[in-house]
PDB file of C-alpha atoms in Angstrom:
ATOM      1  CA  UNK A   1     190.698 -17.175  55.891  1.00  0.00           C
ATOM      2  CA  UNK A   2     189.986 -16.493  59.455  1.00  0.00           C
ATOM      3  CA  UNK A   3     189.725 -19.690  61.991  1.00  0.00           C
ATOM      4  CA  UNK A   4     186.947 -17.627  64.054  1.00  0.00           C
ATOM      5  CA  UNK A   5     183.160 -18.231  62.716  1.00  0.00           C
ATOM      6  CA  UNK A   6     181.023 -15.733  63.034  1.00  0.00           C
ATOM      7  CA  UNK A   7     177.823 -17.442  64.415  1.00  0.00           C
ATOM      8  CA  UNK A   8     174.663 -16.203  65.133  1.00  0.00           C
ATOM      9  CA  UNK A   9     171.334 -14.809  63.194  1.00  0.00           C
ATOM     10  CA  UNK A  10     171.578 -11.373  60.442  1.00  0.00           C
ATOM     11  CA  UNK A  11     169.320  -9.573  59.475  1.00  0.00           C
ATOM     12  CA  UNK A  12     169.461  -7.736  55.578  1.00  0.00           C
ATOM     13  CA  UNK A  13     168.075  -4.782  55.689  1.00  0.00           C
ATOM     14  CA  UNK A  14     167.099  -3.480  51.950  1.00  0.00           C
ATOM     15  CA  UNK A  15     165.770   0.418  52.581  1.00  0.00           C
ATOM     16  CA  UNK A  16     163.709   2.175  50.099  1.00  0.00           C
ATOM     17  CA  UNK A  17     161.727   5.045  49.257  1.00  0.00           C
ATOM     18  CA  UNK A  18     158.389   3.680  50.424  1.00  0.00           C
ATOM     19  CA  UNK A  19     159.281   0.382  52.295  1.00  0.00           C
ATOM     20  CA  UNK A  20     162.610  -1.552  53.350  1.00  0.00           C
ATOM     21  CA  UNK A  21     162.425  -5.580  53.435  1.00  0.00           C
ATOM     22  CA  UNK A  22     163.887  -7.623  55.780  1.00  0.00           C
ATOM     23  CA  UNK A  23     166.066 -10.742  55.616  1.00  0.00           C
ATOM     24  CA  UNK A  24     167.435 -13.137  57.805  1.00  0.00           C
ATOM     25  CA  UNK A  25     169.992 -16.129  57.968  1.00  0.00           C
ATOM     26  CA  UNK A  26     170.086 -18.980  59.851  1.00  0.00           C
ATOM     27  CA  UNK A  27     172.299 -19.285  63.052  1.00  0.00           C
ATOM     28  CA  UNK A  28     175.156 -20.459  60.873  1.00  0.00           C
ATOM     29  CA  UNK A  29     175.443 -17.433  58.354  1.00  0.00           C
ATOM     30  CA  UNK A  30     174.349 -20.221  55.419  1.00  0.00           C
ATOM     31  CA  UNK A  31     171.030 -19.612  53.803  1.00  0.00           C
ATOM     32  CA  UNK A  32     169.233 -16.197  53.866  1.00  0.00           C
ATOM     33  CA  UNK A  33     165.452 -15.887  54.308  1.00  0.00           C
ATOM     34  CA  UNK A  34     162.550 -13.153  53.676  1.00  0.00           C
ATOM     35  CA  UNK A  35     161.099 -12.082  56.688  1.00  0.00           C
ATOM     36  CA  UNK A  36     158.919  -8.827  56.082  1.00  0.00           C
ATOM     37  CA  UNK A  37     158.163  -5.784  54.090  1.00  0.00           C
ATOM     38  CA  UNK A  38     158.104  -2.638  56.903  1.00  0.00           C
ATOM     39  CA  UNK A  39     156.176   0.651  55.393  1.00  0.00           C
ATOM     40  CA  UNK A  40     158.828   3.258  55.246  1.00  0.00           C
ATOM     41  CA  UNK A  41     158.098   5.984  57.761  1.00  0.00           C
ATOM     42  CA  UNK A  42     160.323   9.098  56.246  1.00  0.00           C
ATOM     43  CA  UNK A  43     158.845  11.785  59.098  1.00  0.00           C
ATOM     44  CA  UNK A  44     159.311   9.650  62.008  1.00  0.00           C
ATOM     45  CA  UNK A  45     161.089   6.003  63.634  1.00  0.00           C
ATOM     46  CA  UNK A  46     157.807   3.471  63.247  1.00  0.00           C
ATOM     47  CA  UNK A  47     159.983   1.542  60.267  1.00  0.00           C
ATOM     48  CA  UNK A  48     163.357   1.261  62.449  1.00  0.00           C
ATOM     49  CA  UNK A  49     161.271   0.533  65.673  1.00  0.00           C
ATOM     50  CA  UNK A  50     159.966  -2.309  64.091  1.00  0.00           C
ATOM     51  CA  UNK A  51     162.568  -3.878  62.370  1.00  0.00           C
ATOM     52  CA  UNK A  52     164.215  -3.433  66.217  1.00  0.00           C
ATOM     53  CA  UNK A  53     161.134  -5.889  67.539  1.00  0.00           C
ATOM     54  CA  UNK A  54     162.421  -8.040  64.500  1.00  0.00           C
ATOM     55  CA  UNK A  55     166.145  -8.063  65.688  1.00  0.00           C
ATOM     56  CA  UNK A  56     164.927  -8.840  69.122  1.00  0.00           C
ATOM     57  CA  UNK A  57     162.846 -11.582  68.678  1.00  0.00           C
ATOM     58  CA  UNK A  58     165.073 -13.153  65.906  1.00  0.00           C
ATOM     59  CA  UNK A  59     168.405 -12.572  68.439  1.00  0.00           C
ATOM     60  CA  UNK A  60     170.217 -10.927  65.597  1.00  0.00           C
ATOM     61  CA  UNK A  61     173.607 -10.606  65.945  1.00  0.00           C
ATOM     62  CA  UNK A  62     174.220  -8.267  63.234  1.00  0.00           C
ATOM     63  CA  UNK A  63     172.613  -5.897  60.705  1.00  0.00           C
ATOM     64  CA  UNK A  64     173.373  -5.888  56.574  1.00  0.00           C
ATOM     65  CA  UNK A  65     172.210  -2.999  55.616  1.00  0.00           C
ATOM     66  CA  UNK A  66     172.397  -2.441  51.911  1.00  0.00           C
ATOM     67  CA  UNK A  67     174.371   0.759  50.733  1.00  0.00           C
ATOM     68  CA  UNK A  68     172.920   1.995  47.270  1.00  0.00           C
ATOM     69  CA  UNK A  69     175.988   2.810  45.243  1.00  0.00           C
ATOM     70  CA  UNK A  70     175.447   4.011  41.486  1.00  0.00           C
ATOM     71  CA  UNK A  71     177.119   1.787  38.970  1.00  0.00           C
ATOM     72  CA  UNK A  72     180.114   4.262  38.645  1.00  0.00           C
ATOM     73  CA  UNK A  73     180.839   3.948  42.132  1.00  0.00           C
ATOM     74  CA  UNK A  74     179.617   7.104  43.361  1.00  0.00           C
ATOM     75  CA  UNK A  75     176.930   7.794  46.003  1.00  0.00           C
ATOM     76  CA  UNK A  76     173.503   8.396  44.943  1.00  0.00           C
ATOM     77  CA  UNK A  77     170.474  10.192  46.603  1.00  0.00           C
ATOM     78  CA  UNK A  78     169.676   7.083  48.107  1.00  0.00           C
ATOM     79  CA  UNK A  79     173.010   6.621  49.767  1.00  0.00           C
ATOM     80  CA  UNK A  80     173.014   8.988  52.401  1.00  0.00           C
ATOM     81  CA  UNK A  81     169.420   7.870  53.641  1.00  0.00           C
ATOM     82  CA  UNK A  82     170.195   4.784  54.043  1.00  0.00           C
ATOM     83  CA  UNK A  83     174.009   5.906  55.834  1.00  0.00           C
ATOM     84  CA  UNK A  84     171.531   7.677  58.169  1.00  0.00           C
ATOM     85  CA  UNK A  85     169.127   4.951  58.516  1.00  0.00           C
ATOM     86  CA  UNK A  86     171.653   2.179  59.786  1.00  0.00           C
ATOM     87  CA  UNK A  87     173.166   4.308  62.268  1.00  0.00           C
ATOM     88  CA  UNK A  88     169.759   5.509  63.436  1.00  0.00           C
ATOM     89  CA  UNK A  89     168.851   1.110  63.356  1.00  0.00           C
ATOM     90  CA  UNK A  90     172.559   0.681  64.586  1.00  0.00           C
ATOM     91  CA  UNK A  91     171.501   3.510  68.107  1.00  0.00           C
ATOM     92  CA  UNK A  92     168.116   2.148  68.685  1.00  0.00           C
ATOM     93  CA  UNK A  93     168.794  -1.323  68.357  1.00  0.00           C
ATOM     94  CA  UNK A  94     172.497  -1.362  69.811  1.00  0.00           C
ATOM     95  CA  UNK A  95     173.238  -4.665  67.488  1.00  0.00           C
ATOM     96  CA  UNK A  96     176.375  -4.067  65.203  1.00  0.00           C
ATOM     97  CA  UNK A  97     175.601  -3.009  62.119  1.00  0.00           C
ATOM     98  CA  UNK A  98     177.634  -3.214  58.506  1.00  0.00           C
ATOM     99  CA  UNK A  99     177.336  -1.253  55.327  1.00  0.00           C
ATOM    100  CA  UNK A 100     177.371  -3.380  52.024  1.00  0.00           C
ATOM    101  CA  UNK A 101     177.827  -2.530  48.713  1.00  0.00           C
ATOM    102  CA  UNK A 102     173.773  -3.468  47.268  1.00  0.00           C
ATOM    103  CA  UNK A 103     174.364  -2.704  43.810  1.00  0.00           C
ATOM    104  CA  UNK A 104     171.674  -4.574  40.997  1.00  0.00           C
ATOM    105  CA  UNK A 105     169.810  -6.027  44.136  1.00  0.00           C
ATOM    106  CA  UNK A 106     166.557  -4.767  43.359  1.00  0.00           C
ATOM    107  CA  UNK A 107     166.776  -5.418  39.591  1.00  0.00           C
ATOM    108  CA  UNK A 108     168.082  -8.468  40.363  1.00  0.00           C
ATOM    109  CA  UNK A 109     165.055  -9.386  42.839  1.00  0.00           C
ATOM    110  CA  UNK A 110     162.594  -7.931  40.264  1.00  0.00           C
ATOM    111  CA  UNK A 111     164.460 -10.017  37.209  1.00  0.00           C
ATOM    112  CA  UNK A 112     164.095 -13.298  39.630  1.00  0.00           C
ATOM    113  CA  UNK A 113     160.421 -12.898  40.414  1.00  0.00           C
ATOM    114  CA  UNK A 114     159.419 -11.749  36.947  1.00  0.00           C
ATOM    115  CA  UNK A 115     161.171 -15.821  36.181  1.00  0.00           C
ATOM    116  CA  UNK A 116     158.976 -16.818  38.896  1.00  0.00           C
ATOM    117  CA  UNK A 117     155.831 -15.766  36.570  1.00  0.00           C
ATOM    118  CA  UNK A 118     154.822 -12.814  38.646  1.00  0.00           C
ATOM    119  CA  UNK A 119     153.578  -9.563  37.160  1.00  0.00           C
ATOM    120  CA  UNK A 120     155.539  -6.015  38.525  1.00  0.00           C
ATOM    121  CA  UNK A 121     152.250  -5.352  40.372  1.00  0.00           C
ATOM    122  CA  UNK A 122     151.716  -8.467  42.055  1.00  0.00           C
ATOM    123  CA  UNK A 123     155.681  -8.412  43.463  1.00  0.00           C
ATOM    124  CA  UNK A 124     155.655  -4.746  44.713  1.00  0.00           C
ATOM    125  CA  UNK A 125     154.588  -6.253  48.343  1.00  0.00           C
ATOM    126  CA  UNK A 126     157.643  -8.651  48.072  1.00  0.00           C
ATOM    127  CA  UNK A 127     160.054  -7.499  45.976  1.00  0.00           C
ATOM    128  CA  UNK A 128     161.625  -5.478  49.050  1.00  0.00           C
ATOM    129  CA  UNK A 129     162.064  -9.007  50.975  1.00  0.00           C
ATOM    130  CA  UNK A 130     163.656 -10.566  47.776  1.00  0.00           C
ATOM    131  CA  UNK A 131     166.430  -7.898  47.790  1.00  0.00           C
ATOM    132  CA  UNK A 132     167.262  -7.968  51.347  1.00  0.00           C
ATOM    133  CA  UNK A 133     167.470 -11.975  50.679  1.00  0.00           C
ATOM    134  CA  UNK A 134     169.665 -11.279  47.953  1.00  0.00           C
ATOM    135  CA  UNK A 135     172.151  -8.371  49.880  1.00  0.00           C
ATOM    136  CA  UNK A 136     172.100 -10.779  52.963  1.00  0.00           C
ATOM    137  CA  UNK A 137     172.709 -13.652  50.645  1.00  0.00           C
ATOM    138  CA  UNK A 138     175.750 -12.181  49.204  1.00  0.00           C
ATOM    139  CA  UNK A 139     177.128 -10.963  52.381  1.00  0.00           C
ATOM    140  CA  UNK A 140     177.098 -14.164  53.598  1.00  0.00           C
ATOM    141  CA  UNK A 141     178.892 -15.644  50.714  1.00  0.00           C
ATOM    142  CA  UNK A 142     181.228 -13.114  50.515  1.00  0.00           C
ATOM    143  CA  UNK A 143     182.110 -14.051  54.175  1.00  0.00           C
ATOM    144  CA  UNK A 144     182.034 -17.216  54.250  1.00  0.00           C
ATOM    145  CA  UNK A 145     184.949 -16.893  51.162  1.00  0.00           C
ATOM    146  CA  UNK A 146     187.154 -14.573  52.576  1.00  0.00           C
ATOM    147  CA  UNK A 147     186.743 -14.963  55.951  1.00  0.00           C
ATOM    148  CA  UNK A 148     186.117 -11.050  56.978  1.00  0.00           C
ATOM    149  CA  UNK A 149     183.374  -9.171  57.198  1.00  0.00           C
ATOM    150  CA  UNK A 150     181.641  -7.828  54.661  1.00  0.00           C
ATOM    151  CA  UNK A 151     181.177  -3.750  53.493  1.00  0.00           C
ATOM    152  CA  UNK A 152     182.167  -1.677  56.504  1.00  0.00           C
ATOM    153  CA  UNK A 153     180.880  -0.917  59.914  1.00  0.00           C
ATOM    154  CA  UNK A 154     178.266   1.544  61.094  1.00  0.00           C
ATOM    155  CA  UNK A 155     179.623   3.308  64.283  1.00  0.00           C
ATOM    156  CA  UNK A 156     177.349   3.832  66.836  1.00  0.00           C
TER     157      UNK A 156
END
C-alpha cells in the first residue's frame, strides 16, 4: 500500500448505447454519488461536452470510465466505443482519465433498483447513474485496498 493519497473529486463515467450516467465521489475518494443521465450523442460531441461542464464545475481530478468487457474476458462491441469515448472525454477535458474493468454493473444497478421496488420502466432515466455509482464505487474500493490505481490509463 502506497503512503501517497490520491485526493480530489472522480467522476464514473458509465457509457451506453443511448445515454452514459455520471458519478462522482467526494474529495476523499470514499463514497460515490449519482450525478446525471447525459443523452448519448453517437453523430456528434454534445454528450462529452457536457459531462466536460460536469468535470469543471465538480473540479474532477480524474475520470472512471467503465470498460465493457464480456464475461470471458474478451472485448465486446461496446468496448471499443467506449475506448474511443474516454480518450475523446480524456482530449476535450484534459483531466486524466482511467479505464476499468465494468463488468455486471448495469445488471447489478438494474438488480439493486428492481430491490428498491421500481419497475424496468420507471429506472430507465436512472439506471445509467446507478452504474456509474457502482463502477466509481468499486474503483474507489479497489484503491483504497491496494493502494494503486485502478484499470489502466487513457493516453491523451
Amino acid at each position: 500500500m502506497t503512503d501517497e493519497f490520491r485526493r480530489g473529486v472522480r467522476l464514473g463515467i458509465d457509457v451506453g448505447k443511448a445515454r452514459v450516467g455520471v458519478a462522482r465521489s467526494d474529495p476523499d475518494g470514499l463514497l460515490a454519488t449519482p450525478v446525471e443521465t447525459v443523452p448519448r450523442d453517437l453523430g456528434g460531441d454534445t454528450d462529452i461536452r457536457a459531462i466536460a461542464v460536469i468535470a469543471e464545475e465538480l473540479g474532477a481530478v480524474e475520470l472512471v470510465v467503465g470498460l465493457p468487457i464480456a464475461l470471458s474476458g474478451k472485448d465486446t462491441a461496446s468496448t471499443q466505443d467506449a475506448r474511443e469515448f474516454a480518450a475523446r472525454l480524456r482530449s476535450i477535458t484534459g483531466v486524466p482519465a482511467r479505464l476499468v474493468d465494468e463488468r455486471l454493473t448495469t445488471v447489478t444497478a438494474h438488480s439493486a433498483l428492481r430491490s428498491a421496488g421500481k419497475r424496468q420502466k420507471q429506472t430507465r432515466s436512472i439506471v445509467d447513474q446507478v452504474a456509474a455509482v457502482i463502477l466509481l464505487q468499486y474503483a474507489l474500493d479497489a484503491e483504497r485496498g491496494s493502494g494503486r490505481p485502478p484499470g489502466s490509463p487513457v493516453d491523451p
